[in-house]
Short mmCIF file of C-alpha atoms and ligand atoms in Angstrom, two decimals:
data_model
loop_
_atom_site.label_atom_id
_atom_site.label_comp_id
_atom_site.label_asym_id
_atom_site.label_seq_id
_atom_site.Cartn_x
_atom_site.Cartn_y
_atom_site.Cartn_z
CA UNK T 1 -21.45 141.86 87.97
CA UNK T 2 -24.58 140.71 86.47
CA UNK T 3 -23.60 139.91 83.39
CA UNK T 4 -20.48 137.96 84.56
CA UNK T 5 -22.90 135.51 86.71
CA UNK T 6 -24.72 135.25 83.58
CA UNK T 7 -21.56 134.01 81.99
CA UNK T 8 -20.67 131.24 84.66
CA UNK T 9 -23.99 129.47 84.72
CA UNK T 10 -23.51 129.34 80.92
CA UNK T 11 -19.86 127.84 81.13
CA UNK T 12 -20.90 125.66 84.09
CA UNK T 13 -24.36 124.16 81.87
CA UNK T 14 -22.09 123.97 78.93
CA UNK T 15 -19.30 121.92 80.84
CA UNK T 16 -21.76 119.80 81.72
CA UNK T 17 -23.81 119.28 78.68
CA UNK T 18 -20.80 118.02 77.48
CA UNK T 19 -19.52 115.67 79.61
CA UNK T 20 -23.13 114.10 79.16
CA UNK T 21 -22.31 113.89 75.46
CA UNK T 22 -18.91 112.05 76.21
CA UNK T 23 -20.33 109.43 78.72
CA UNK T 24 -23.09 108.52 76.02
CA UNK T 25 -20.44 108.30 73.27
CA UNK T 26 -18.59 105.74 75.99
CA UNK T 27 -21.79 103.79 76.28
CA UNK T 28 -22.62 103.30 72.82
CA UNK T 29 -19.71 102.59 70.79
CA UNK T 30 -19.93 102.10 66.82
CA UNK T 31 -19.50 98.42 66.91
CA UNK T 32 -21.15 97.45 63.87
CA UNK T 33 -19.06 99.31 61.85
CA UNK T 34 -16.64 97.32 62.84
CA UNK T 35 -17.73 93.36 63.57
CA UNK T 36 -18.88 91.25 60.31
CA UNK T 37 -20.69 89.39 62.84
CA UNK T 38 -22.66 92.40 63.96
CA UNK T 39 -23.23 93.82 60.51
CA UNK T 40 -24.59 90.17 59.44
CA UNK T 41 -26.93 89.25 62.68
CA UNK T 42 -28.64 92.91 61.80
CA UNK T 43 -28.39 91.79 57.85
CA UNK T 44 -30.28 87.94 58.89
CA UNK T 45 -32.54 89.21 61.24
CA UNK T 46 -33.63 92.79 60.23
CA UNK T 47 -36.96 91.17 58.74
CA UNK T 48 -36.94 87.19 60.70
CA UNK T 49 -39.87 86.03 62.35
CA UNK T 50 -38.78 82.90 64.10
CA UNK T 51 -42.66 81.54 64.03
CA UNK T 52 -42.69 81.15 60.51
CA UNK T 53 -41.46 77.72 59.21
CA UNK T 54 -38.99 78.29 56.51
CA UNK T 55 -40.88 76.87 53.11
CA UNK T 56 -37.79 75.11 51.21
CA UNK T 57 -38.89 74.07 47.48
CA UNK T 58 -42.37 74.38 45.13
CA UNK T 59 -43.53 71.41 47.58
CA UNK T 60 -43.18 73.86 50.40
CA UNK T 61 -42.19 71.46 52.83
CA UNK T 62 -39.39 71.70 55.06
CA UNK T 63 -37.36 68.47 55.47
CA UNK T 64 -35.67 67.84 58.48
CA UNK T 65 -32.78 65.56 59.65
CA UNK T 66 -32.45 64.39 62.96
CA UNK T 67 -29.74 61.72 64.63
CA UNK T 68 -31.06 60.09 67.91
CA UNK T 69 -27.92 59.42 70.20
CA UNK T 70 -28.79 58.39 73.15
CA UNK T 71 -26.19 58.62 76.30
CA UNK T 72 -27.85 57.30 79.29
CA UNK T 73 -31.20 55.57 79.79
CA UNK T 74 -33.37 55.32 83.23
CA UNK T 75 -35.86 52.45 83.44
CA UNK T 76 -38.39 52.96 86.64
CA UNK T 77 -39.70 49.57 87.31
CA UNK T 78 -42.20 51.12 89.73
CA UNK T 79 -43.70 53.61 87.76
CA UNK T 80 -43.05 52.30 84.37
CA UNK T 81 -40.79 55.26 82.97
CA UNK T 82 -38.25 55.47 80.80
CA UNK T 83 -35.82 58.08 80.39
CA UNK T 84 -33.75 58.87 77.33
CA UNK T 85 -30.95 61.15 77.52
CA UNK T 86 -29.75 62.21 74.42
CA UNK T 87 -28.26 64.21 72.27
CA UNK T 88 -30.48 64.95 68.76
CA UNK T 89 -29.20 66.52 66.01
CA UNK T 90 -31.37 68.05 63.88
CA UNK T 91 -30.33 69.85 60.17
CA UNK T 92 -32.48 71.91 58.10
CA UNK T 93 -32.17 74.30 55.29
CA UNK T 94 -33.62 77.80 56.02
CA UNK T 95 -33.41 79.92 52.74
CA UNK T 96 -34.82 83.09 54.84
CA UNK T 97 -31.36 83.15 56.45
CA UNK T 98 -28.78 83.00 53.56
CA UNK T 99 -25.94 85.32 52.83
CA UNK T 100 -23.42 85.85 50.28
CA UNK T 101 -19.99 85.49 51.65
CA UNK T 102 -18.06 88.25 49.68
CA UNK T 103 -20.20 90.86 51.05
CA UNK T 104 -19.03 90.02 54.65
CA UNK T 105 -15.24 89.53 54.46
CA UNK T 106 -15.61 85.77 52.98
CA UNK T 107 -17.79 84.64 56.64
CA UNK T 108 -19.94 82.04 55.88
CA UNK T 109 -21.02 80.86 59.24
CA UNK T 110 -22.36 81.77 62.10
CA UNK T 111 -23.40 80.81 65.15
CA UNK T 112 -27.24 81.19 66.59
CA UNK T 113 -29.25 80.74 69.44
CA UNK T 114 -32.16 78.29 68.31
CA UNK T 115 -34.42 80.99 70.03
CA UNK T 116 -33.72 83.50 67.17
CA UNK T 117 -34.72 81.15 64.75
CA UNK T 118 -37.25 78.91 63.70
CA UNK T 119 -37.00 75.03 64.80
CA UNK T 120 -39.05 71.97 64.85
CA UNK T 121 -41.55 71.05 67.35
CA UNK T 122 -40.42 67.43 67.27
CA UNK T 123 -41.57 66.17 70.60
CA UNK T 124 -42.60 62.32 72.18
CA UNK T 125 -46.24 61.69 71.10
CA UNK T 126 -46.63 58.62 73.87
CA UNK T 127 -44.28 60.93 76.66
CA UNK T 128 -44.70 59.55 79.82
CA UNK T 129 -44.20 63.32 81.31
CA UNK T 130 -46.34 65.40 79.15
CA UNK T 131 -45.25 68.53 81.37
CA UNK T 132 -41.85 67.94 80.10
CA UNK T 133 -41.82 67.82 76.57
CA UNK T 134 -44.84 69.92 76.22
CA UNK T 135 -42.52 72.60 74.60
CA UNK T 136 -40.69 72.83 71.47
CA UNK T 137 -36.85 71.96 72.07
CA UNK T 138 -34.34 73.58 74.89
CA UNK T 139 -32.29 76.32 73.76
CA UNK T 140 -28.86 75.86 72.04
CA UNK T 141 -26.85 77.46 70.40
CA UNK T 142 -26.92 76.35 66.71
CA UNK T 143 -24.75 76.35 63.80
CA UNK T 144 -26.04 78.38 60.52
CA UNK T 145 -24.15 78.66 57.02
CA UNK T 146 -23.84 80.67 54.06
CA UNK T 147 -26.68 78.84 52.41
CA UNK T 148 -29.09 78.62 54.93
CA UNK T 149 -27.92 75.10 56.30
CA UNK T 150 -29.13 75.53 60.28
CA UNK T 151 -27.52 72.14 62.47
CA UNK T 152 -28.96 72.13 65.89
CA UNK T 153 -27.27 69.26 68.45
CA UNK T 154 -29.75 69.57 72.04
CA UNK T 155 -29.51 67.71 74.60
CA UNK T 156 -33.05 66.21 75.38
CA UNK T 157 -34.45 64.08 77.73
CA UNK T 158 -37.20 61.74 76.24
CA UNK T 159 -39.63 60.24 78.54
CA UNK T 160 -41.79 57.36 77.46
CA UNK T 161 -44.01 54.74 78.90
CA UNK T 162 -43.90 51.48 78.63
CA UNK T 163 -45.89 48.13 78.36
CA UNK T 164 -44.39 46.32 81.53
CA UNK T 165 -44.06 42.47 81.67
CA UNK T 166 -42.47 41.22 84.91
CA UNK T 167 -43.84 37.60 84.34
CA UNK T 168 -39.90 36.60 83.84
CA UNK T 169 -38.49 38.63 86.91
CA UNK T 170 -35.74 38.94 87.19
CA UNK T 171 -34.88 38.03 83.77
CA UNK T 172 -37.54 40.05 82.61
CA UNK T 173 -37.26 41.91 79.05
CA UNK T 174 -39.39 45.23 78.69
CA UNK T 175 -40.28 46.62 75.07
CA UNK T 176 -40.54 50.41 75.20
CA UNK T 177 -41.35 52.96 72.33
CA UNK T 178 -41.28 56.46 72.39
CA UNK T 179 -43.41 57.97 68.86
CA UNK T 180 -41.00 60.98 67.39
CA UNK T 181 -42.95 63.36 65.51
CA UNK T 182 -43.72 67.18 64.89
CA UNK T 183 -46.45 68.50 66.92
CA UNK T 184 -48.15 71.00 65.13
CA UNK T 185 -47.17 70.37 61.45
CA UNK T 186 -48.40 67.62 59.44
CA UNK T 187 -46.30 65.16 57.29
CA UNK T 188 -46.82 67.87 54.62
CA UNK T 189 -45.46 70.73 56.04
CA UNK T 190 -42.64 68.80 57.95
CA UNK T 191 -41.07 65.71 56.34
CA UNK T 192 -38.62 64.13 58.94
CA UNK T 193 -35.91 61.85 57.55
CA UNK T 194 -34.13 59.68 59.84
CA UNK T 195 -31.12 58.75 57.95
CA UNK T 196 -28.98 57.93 60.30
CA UNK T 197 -31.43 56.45 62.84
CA UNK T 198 -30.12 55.83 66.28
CA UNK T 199 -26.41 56.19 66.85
CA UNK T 200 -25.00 54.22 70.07
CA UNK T 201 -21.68 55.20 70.35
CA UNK T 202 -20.66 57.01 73.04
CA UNK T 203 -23.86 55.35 74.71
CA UNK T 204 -23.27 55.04 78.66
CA UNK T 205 -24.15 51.55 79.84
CA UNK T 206 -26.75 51.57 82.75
CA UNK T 207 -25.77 49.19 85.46
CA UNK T 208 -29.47 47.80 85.96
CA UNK T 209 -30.35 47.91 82.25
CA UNK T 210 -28.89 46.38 79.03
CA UNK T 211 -30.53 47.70 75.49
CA UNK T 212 -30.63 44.42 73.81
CA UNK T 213 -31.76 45.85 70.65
CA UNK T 214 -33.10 49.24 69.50
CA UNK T 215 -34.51 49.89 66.11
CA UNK T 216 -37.10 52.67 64.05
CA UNK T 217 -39.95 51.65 62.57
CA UNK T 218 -42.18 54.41 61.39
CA UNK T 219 -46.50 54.62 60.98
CA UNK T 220 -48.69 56.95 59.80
CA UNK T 221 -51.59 58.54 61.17
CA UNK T 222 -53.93 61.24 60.61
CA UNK T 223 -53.04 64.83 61.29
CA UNK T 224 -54.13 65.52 64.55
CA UNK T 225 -55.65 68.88 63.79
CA UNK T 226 -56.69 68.29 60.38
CA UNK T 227 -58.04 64.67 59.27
CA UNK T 228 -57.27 65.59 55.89
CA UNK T 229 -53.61 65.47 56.56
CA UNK T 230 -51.56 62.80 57.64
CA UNK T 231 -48.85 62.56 59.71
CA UNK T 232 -45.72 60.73 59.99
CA UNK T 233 -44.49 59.25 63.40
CA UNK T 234 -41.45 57.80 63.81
CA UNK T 235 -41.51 55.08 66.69
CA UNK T 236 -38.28 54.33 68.35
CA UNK T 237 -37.90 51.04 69.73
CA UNK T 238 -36.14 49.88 72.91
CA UNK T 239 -35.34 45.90 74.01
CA UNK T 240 -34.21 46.40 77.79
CA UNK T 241 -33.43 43.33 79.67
CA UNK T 242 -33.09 43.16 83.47
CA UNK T 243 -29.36 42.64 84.05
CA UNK T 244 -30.06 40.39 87.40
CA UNK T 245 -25.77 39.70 87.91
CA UNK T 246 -26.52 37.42 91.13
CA UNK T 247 -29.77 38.08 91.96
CA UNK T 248 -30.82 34.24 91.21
CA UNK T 249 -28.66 34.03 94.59
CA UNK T 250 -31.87 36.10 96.11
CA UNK T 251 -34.59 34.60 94.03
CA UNK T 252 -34.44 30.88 92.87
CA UNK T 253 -31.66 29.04 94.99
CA UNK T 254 -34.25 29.65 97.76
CA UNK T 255 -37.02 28.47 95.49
CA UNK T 256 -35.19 25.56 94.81
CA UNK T 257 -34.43 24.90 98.92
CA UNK T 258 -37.88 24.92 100.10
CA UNK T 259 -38.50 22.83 97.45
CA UNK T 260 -35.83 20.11 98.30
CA UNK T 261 -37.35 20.94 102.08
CA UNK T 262 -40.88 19.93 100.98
CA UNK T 263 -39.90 16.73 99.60
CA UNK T 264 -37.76 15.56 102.63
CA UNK T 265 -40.64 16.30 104.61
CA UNK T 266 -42.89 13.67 102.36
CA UNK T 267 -39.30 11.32 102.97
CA UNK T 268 -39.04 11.29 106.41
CA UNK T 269 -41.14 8.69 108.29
CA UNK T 270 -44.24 10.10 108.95
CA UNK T 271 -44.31 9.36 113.02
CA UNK T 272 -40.85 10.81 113.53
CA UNK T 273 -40.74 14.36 115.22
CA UNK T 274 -38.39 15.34 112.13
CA UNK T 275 -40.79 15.26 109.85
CA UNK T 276 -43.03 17.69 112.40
CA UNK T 277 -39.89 20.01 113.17
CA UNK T 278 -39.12 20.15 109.25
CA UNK T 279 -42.43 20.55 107.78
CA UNK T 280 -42.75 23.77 110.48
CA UNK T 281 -39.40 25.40 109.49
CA UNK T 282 -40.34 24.65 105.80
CA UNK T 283 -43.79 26.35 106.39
CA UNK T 284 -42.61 29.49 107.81
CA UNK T 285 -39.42 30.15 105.34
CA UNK T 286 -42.36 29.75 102.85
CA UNK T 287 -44.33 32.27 104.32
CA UNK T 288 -41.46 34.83 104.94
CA UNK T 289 -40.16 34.49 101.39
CA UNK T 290 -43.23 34.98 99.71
CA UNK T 291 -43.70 38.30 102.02
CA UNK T 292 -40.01 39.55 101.02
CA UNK T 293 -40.34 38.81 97.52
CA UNK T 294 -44.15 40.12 96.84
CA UNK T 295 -42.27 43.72 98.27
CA UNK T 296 -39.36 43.33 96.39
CA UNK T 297 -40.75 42.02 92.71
CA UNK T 298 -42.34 45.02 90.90
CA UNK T 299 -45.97 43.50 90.19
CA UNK T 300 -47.77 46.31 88.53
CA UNK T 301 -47.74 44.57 85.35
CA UNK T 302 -50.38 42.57 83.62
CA UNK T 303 -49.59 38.77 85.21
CA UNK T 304 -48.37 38.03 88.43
CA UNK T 305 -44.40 37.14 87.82
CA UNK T 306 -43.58 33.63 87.16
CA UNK T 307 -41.28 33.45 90.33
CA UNK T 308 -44.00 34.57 92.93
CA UNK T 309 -46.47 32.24 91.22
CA UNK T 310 -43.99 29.32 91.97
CA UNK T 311 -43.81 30.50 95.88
CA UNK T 312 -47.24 30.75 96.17
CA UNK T 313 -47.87 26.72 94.34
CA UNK T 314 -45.23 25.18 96.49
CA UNK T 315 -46.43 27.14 99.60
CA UNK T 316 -49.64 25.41 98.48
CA UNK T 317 -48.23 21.96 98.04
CA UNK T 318 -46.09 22.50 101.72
CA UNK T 319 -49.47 23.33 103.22
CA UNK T 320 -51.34 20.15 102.00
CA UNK T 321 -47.98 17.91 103.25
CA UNK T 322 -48.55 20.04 106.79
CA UNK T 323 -52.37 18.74 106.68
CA UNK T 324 -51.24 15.16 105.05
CA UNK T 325 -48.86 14.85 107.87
CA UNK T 326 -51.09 15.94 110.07
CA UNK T 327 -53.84 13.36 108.94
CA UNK T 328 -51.82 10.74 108.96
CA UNK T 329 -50.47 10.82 112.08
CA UNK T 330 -53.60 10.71 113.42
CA UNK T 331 -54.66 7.73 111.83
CA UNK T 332 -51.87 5.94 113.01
CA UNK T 333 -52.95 6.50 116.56
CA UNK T 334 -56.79 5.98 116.22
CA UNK T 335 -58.51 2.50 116.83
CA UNK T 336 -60.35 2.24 114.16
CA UNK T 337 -59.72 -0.34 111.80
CA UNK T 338 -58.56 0.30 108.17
CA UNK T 339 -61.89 -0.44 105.91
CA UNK T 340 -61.45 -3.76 104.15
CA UNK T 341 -61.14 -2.56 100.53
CA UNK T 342 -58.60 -0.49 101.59
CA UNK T 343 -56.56 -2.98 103.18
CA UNK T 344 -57.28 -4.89 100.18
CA UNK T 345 -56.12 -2.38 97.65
CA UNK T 346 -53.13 -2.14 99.69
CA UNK T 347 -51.67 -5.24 99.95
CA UNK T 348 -52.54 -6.09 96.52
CA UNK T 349 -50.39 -3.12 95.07
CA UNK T 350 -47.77 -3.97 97.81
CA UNK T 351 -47.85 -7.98 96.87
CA UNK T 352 -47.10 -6.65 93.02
CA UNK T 353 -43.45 -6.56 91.90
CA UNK T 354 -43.39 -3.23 91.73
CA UNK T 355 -44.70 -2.81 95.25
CA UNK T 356 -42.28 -4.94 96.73
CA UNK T 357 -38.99 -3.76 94.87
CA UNK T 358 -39.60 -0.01 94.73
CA UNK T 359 -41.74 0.63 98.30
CA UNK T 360 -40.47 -1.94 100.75
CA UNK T 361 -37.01 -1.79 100.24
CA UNK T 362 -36.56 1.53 99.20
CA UNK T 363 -39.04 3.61 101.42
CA UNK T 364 -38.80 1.64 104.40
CA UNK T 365 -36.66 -1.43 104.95
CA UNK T 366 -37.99 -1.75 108.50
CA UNK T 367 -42.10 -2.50 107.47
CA UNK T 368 -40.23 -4.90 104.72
CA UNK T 369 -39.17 -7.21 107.51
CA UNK T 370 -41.99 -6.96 109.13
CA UNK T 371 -44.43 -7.87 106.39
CA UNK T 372 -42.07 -10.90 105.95
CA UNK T 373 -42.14 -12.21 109.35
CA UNK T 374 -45.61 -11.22 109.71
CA UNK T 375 -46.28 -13.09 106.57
CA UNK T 376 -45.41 -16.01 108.44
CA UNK T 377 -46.49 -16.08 111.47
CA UNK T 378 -50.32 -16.24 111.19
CA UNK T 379 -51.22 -16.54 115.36
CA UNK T 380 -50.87 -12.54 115.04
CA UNK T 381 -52.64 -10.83 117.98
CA UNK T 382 -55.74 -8.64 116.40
CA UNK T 383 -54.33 -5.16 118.13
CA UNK T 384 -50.75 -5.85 115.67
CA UNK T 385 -52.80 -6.83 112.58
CA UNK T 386 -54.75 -3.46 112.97
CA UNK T 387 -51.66 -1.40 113.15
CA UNK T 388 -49.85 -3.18 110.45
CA UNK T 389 -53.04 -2.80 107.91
CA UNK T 390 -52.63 1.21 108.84
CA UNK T 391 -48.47 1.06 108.55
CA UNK T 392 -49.51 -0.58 104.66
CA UNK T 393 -52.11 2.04 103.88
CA UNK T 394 -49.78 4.97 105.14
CA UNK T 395 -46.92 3.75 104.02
CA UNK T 396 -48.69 3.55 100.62
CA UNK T 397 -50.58 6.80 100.76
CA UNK T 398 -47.19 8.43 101.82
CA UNK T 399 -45.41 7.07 98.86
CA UNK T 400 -48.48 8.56 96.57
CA UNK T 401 -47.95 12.04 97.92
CA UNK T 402 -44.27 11.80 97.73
CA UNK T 403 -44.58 10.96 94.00
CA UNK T 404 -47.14 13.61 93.09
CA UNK T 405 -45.53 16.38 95.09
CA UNK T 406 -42.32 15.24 93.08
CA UNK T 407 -44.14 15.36 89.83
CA UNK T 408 -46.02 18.62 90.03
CA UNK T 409 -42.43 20.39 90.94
CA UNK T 410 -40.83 19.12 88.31
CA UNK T 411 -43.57 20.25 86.36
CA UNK T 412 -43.44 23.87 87.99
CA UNK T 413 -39.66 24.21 87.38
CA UNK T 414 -40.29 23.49 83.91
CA UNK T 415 -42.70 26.14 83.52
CA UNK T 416 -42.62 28.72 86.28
CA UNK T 417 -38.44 28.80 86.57
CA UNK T 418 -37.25 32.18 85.08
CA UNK T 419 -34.17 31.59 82.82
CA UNK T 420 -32.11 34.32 81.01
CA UNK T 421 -33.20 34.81 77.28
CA UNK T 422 -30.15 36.03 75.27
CA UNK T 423 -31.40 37.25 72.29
CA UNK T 424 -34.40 38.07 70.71
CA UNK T 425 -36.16 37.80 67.10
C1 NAG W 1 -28.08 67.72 56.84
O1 NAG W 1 -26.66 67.72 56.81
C2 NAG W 1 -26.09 66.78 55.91
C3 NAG W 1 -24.58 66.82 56.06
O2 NAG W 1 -24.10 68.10 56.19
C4 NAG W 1 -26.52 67.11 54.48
O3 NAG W 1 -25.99 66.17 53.58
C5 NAG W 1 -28.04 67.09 54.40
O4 NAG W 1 -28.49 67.46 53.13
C6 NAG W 1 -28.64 68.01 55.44
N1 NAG W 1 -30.09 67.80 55.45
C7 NAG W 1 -30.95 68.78 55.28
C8 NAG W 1 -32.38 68.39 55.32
O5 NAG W 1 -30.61 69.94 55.11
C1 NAG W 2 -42.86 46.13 71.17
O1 NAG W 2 -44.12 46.78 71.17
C2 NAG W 2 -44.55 47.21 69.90
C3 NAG W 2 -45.87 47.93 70.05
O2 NAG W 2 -46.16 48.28 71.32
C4 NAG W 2 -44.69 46.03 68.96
O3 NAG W 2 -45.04 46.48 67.69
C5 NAG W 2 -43.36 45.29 68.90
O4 NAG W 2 -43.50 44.14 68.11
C6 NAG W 2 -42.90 44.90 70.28
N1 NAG W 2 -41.60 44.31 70.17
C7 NAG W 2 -41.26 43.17 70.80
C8 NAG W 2 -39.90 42.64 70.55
O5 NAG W 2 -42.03 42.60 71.54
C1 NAG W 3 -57.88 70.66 56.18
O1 NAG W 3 -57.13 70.42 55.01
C2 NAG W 3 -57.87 70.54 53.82
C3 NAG W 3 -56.98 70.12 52.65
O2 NAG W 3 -55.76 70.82 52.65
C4 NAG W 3 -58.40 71.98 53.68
O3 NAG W 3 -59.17 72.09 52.50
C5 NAG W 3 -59.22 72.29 54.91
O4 NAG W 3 -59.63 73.66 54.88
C6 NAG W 3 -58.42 72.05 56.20
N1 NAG W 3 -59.28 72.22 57.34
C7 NAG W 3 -58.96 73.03 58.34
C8 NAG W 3 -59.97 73.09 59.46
O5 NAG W 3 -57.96 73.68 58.35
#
């Protein structure tokens, strides 16, 4: 009896001891005995340390390849940002991780994650979110050959600042550069080659944004951890222009109203409640545009934008025919008389040629008439002489501002008018 209890706690320990043994023979299969890819991985990586750069030749520098393409770009006209999305592709030899064909059933590639391995710190130097593209490159899964050839395609998003210039809004063109380099190896331990530069096809237009040109130019600075290195920094140029399809609609056909508003203002006869009711309504659209467009226009750059700066002179210029308007009115009501060399002045310049054709007939066929029949007619009471030295002077002084306001606008659309720029040097 005692010894047969004996004998079924030994079965029942031994049954189980070796059901244990199966399950862990179901857990761990053999595998590597049987996958290439398996018996190579452990064959590559046995001895790999992924933080040591692989040294290529007796110059023991590692030369790199990399392809910009960009696919879609982001310009932030508020902050001043802009994102590149792109693909890079990067190729570099690593002779730590070569293999001989034959001894794994003829495979001579393989596919890696870039965390196994080593890979350039190429990062943006000027980023414009250093949080971002503090870190080496995101993980991918890269392509490795027979002879050590590694070809790494991430996607990366470059983010770069930019010198802003809104002085053409909205036809403005902004020139931003994001610096390419390795971040903790200098130019001798890394030597980047940009063959291929930057590749545009398969670029995604943006709607706001057109790349008018893009190009690589390269400088070279000192190593920033050793000043007795150098390193090279490959600056990657954009050209964006403002694409603006009907926003002149918004901008300058309203520019180009008040402008034809001030002038009729200066046209109109200067006692005539027009000219009150039209100066007003050309005041206040004045004031309301330059409110919409100062929050519209992005003005954090360096000059104020050529568009608001025309506002703000013919606001300016409206204000002063408001106060001109104003003045003269008044004049014509007050009892004083005009001061002899005034009156003088005046009638000389209106006697002239010039006087007579261009003011008289032109300006105000009316005070023409007048003059004439006044002209002969001396017994002229002294209260109509008064007001008809005044109607001169006004009539003159009116012409002046007409002419001037005329003149300086012309001179403003010459300068101050945004127009597109199609191509650049
Ligand atoms: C990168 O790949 C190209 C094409 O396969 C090759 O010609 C070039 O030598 C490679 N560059 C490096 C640095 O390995
Ligand atoms: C863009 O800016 C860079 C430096 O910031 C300058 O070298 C380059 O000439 C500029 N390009 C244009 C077209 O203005
Ligand atoms: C800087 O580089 C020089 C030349 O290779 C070397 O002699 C020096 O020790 C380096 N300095 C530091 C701080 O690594």
């Amino acid at each position: 009896m005692y010894k047969t209890t004996i004998l079924i706690i030994f079965l029942i320990s031994l049954s189980s001891f070796i059901n244990e043994c199966i399950t862990l023979a179901n857990v761990c299969k053999d595998i590597s005995s049987k996958s290439v890819y398996l018996q190579l991985k452990s064959y590559l990586f046995c001895d790999y340390d992924a933080d040591v750069r692989p040294e290529n030749n007796k110059k023991k520098t590692t030369s790199i390849e990399i392809t910009v393409m960009p696919k879609i770009i982001e310009f932030n006209d508020a902050t001043n940002i802009l994102d590149v999305h792109c693909w890079t592709a990067m190729n570099w030899t690593d002779p730590y991780l070569t293999w001989n064909p034959d001894d794994f059933e003829g495979l001579n590639s393989l596919y890696i994650s870039s965390n196994d391995v080593w890979v350039p710190d190429i990062i943006v130097h000027n980023s414009g979110d250093a949080n971002d593209n503090a870190k080496s490159i995101p993980e991918t899964t890269c392509g490795l050959n027979s002879n050590g050839g590694i070809l790494c395609i991430p996607a990366i998003k470059y983010t770069a600042h930019c010198d802003t210039d809104y002085t053409h809004y909205p036809y403005d063109i902004q020139n931003c550069t994001i610096e390419l380099a390795s971040w903790s190896y200098s130019s001798d331990e890394i030597l980047l080659l940009l063959s291929h530069g930057i590749v545009m096809t398969d670029f995604t237009p943006n709607n706001e944004w057109k790349i008018l040109k893009s190009s690589i130019i390269y400088k070279i600075q000192d190593f920033k951890m050793n000043n007795s290195h150098t390193s090279l920094i490959y600056i990657i140029q954009f050209i964006l222009q403002r694409r603006g399809a009907g926003i002149h609609i918004v901008y300058i056909v309203p520019a180009i109203i008040l402008m034809v508003m001030t002038l009729s203002v200066l046209w109109l006869d200067c006692h005539s409640t027009e000219r009150m009711i039209v100066a007003y309504i050309s005041f206040i659209c004045h004031l309301i545009c330059i409110q919409d467009l100062y929050a519209i226009i992005p003005h954090n750059g360096a000059a104020l934008p050529n568009i608001l700066q025309f506002y703000e002179n013919s606001f300016l210029l409206m204000a002063g025919t408001l106060i001109i308007t104003a003045l003269l009115r008044e004049v014509q009501n007050s009892s004083i008389l005009a001061p002899q060399w005034l009156t003088c002045t005046t009638s000389l310049i209106l006697q002239s040629k010039f006087g007579q054709v261009l003011l008289l007939s032109i300006l105000d066929p009316k005070a023409s008439a007048f003059l004439e029949t006044s002209a002969d007619d001396r017994t002229d009471l002294m209260h109509a002489k008064k007001n008809l030295t005044w109607s001169y002077v006004i009539l003159l002084l009116g012409w002046l501002t007409f002419i001037s306001v005329l003149f300086t606008y012309i001179i403003m659309l010459v300068i101050l008018l945004p127009t597109r720029i199609t191509s650049i040097t």
